[in-house]
CSV table of C-alpha atoms in Angstrom, one decimal:
chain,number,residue,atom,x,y,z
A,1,UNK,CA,-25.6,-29.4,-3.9
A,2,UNK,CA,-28.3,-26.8,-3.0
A,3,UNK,CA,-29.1,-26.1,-7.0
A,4,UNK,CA,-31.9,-27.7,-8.4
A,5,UNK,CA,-31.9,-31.0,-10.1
A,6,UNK,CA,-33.1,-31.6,-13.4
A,7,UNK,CA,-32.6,-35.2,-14.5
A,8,UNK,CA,-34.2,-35.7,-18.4
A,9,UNK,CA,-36.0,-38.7,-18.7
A,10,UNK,CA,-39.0,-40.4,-21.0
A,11,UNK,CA,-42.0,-41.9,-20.9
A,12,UNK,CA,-45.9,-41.1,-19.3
A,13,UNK,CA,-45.1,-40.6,-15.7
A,14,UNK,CA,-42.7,-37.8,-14.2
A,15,UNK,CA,-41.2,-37.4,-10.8
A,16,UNK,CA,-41.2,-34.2,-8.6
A,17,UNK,CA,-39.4,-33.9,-5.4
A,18,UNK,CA,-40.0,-31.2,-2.7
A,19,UNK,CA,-37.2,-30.8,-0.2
A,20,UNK,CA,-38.4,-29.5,3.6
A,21,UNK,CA,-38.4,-25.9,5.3
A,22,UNK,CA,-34.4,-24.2,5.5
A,23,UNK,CA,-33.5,-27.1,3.2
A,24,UNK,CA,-31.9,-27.2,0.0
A,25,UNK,CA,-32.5,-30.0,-3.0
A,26,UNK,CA,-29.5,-31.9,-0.9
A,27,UNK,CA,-31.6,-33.7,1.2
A,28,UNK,CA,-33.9,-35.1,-2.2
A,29,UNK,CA,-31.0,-35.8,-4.5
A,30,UNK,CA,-29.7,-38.9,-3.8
A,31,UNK,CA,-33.5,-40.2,-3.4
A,32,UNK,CA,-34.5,-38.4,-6.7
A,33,UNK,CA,-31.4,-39.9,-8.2
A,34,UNK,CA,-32.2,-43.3,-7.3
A,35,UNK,CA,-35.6,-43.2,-8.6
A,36,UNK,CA,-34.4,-41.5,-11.9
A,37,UNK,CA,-32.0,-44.9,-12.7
A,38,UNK,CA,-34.6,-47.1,-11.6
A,39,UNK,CA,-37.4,-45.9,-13.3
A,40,UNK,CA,-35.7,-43.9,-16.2
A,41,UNK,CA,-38.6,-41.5,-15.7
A,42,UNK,CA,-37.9,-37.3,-16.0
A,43,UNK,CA,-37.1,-35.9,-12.6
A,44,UNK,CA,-37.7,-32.2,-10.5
A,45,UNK,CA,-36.3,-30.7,-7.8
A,46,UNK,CA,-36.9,-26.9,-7.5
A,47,UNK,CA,-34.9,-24.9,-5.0
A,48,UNK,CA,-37.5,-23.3,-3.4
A,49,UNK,CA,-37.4,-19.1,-2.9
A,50,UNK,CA,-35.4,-18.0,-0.2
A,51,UNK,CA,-33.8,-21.0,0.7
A,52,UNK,CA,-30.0,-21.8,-0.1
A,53,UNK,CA,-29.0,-18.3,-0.4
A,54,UNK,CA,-29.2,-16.6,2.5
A,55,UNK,CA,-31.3,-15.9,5.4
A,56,UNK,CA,-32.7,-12.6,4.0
A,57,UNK,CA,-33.9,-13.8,1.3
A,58,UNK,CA,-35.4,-16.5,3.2
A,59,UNK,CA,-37.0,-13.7,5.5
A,60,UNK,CA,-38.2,-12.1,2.5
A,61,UNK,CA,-40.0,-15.1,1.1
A,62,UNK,CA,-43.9,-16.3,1.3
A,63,UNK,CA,-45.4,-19.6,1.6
A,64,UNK,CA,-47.1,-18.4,-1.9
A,65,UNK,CA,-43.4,-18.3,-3.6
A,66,UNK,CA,-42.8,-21.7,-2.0
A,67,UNK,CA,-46.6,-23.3,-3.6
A,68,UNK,CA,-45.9,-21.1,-6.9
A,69,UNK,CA,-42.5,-22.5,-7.2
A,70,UNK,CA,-44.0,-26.7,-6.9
A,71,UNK,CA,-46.7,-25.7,-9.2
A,72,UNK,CA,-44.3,-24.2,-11.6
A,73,UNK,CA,-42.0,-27.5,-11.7
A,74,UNK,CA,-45.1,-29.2,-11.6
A,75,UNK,CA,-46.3,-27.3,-15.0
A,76,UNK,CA,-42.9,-28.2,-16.9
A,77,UNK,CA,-43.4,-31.9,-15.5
A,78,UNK,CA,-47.0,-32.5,-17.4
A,79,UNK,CA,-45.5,-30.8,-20.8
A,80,UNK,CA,-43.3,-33.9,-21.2
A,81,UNK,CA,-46.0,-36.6,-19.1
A,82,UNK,CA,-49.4,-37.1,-18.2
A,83,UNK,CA,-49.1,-38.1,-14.7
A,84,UNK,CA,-46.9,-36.7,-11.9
A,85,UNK,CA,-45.2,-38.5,-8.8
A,86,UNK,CA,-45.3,-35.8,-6.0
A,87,UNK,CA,-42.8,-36.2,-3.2
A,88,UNK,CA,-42.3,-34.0,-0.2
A,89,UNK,CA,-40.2,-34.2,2.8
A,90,UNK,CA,-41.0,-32.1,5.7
A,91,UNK,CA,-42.5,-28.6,4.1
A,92,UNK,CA,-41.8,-30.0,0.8
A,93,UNK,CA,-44.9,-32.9,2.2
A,94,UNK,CA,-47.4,-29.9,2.6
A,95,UNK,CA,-46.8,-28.1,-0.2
A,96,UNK,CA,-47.3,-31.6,-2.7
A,97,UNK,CA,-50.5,-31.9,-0.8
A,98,UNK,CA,-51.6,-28.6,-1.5
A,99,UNK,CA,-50.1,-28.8,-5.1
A,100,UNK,CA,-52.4,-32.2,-5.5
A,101,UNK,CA,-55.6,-30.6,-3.8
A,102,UNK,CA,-55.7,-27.8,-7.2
A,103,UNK,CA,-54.1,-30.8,-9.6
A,104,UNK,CA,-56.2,-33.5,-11.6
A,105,UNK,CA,-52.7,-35.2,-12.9
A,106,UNK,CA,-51.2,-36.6,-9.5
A,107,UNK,CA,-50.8,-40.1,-9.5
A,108,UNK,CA,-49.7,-40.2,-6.4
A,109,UNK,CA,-47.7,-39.0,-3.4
A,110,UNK,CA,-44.7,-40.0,-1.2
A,111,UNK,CA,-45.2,-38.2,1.6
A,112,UNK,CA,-41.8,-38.1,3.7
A,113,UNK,CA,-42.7,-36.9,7.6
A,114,UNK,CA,-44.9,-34.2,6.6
A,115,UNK,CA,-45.0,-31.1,8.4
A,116,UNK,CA,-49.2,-30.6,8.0
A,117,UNK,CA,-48.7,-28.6,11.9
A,118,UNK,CA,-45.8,-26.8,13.3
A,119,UNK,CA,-44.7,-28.0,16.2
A,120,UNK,CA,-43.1,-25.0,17.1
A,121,UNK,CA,-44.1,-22.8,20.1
A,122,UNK,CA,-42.9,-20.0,18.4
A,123,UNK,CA,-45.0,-20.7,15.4
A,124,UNK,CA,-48.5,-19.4,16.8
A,125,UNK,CA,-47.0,-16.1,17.8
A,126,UNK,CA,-44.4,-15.6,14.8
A,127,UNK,CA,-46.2,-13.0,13.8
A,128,UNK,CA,-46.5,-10.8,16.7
A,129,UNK,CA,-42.9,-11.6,17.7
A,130,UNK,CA,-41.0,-11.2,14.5
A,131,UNK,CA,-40.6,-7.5,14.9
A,132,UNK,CA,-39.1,-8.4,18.8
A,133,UNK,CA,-37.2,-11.8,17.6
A,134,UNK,CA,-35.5,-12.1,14.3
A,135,UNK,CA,-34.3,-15.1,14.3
A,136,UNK,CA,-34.8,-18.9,16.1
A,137,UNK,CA,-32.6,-21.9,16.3
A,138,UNK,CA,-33.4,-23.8,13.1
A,139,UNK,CA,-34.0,-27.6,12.8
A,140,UNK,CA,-31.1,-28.7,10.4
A,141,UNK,CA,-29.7,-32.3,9.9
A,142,UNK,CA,-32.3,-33.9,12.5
A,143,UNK,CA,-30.3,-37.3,10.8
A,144,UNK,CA,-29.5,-40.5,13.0
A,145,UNK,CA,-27.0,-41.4,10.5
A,146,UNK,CA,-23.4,-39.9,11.1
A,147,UNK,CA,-22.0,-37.6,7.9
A,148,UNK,CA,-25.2,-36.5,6.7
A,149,UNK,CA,-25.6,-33.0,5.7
A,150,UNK,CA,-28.8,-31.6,4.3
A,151,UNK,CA,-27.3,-28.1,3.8
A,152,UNK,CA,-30.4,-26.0,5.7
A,153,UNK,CA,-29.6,-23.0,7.3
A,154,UNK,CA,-28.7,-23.6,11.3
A,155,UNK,CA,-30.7,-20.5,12.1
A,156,UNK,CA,-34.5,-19.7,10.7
A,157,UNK,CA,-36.0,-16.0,10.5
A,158,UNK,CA,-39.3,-16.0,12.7
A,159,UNK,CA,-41.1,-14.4,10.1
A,160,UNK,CA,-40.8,-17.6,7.9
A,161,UNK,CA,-41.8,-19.1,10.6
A,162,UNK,CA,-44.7,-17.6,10.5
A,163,UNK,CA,-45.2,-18.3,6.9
A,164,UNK,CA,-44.8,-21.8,7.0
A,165,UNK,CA,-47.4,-21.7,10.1
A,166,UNK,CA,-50.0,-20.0,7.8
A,167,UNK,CA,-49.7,-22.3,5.3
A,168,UNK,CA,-49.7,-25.6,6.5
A,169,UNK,CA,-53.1,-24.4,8.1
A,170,UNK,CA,-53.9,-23.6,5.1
A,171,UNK,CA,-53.1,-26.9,3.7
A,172,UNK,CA,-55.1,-28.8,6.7
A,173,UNK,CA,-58.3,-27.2,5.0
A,174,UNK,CA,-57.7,-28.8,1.9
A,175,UNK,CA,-56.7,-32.2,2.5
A,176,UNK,CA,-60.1,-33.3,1.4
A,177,UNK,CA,-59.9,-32.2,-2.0
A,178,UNK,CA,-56.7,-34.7,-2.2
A,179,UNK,CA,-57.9,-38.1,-3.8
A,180,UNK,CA,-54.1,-39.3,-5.1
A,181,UNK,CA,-53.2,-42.6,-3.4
A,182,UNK,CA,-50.5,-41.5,-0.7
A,183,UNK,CA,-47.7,-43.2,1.0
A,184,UNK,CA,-46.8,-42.2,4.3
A,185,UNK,CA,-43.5,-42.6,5.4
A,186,UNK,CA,-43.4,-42.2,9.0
A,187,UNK,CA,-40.1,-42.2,11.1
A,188,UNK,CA,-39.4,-43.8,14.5
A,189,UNK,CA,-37.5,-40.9,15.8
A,190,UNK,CA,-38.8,-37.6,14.7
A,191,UNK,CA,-37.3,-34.4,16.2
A,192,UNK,CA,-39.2,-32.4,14.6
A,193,UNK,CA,-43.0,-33.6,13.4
A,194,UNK,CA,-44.9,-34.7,15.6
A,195,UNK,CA,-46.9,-38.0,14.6
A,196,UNK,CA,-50.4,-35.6,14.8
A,197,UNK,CA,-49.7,-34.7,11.7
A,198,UNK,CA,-49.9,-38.4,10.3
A,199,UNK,CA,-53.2,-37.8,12.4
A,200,UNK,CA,-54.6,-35.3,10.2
A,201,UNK,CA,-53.2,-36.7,6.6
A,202,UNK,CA,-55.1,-39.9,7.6
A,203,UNK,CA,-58.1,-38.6,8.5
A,204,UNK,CA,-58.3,-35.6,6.2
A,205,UNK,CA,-57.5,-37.0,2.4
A,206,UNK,CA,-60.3,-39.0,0.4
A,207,UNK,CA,-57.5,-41.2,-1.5
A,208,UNK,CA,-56.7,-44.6,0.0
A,209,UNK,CA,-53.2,-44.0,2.1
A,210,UNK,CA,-50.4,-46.6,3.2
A,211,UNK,CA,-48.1,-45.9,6.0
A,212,UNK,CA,-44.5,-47.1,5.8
A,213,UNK,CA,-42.5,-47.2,9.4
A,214,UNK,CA,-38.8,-46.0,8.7
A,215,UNK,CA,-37.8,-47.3,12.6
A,216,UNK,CA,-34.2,-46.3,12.3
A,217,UNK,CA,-34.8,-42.8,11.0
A,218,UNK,CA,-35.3,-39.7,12.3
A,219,UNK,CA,-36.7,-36.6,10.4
A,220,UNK,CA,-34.6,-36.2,7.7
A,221,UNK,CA,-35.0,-39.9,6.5
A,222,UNK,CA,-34.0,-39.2,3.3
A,223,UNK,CA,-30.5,-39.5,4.2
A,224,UNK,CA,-31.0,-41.6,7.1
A,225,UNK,CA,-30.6,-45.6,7.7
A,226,UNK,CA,-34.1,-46.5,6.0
A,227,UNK,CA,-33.4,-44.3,2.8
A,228,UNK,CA,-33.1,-47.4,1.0
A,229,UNK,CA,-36.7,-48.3,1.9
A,230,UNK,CA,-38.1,-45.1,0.8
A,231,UNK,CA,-36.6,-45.4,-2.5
A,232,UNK,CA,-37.6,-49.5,-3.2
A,233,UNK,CA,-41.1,-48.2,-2.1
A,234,UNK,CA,-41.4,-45.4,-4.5
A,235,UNK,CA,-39.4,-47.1,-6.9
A,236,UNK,CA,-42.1,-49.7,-7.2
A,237,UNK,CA,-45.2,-47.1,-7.3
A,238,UNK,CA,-43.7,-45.4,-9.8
A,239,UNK,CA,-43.4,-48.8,-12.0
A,240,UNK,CA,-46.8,-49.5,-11.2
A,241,UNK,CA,-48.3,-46.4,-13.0
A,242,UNK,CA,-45.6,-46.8,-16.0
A,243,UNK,CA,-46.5,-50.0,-16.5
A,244,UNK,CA,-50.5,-49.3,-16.2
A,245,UNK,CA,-49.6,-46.4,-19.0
A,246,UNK,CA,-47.9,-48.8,-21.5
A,247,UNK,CA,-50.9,-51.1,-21.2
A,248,UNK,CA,-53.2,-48.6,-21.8
C-alpha cells in the first residue's frame, strides 16, 4: 500500500496525485482509483523520497527530492497528455502548487487541506534543534472515520521538519505565479492545518479558486466521511477539461 500507483489510461488529460508529509500513496489510492474508473484518464502517484521506508531515509531527504520527485511524475504524465490534473493532500497540496507555479500544462488543482504553513512550534527552530532533538511525535491518521490507516510514520525526524518548513515558505512566495483554476477542499475538523493557510492560497494565486467544506472530515479527508465528495468534485473537473479537449 505505500508503493506507488500507476494506473494506464488514455486520452488528453492525466491525473497526478501527491500524498501529505510522513505519508505513503495509501492515503491517495482509493481517491486516485476512483477518479481513474470514472474518468478512464492515466493516473500518478509517486512515493515520495524518504517516506515509506524508514525514518533515516526520511531524515536524509530534502524538500528538493520531494518537488523533483512531482515534477518527474509530472514529466511522464505530459508524454502521454497535454494537460495535467494536480492533486495534493497536506504537503502533497504545496508541492502541486509549486509544481504548477514552473508548469504551463496544469489544468487545474485539487487542493486537499494544504499545508502552505507549518503549524508546528517546532518548525521555526528545526533547524537549530535537530542536532539536540532527533525526532517529534508525528501527525499520522488525523481521520474521524474509524479503520482508516494512511500508513505515515508515527514519529517524524526534526530535520524534515525543518525541510518541509523551508519549503512551504518557499512555496508562499510563488503562489502568484499559479494561474490554474483551484479547488479547495477545506475540512471542518483539522488537526493539523490551520485554516491560515486557506488564507494565503486565496489571497496569493491569480487563478479563480472554489472552496469545498468537507464538514465531517478532519485532515486526512481522503479517507474520511466526505471522501466521496472529493472524488464527485474532481471527478467532474476532470470531465470538464476531457470533454473541452474532444471538442477542440
Amino acid at each position: 500500500m505505500t508503493r506507488p500507483l500507476r494506473l494506464p489510461g488514455s486520452g488528453d488529460v492525466g491525473i497526478l496525485a501527491v500524498h501529505g508529509f510522513t505519508g505513503s500513496p495509501a492515503s491517495m489510492r482509493p481517491l486516485a482509483q476512483a477518479l481513474h474508473t470514472a474518468t478512464g484518464a492515466p493516473v500518478r502517484v509517486p512515493l515520495l523520497p524518504g517516506h515509506g521506508t524508514d525514518l533515516d531515509d526520511m531524515a536524509s531527504s530534502t524538500w528538493e527530492q520531494w518537488c523533483s520527485a512531482v515534477d518527474r511524475t509530472a514529466d511522464e504524465l505530459r508524454s502521454e497528455c497535454s494537460q495535467i490534473v494536480l492533486i495534493g493532500l497536506s504537503m502533497g497540496g504545496a508541492l502541486c502548487l509549486h509544481t504548477a507555479a514552473n508548469r504551463s500544462d496544469t489544468a487545474h488543482i485539487g487542493l486537499i487541506n494544504p499545508a502552505v504553513y507549518v503549524d508546528s512550534p517546532f518548525a521555526p527552530f528545526a533547524g537549530s534543534l535537530a542536532g539536540l532533538i532527533e525526532r517529534v511525535p508525528g501527525i499520522e491518521n488525523a481521520i474521524n472515520k474509524p479503520g482508516q490507516d494512511e500508513l505515515a510514520y508515527p514519529q517524524v525526524p526534526l530535520r524534515s521538519v525543518g525541510e518541509l518548513f523551508r519549503g512551504v515558505r518557499n512555496v508562499r512566495s510563488l503562489l502568484w505565479r499559479v494561474h490554474a483554476p483551484i479547488t479547495y477542499f477545506l475540512s471542518g475538523s483539522d488537526d493539523v492545518v490551520s485554516p491560515r493557510s486557506w488564507n494565503s492560497v486565496r489571497r496569493g494565486v491569480r487563478g479563480p479558486m472554489t472552496t469545498v467544506p468537507l464538514p465531517m472530515s478532519n485532515h486526512v479527508a481522503t479517507l474520511d466521511y466526505d471522501s466521496g465528495k472529493i472524488e464527485r468534485t474532481l471527478t467532474a473537473a476532470v470531465r470538464g477539461l476531457q470533454g473541452a479537449a474532444d471538442g477542440a
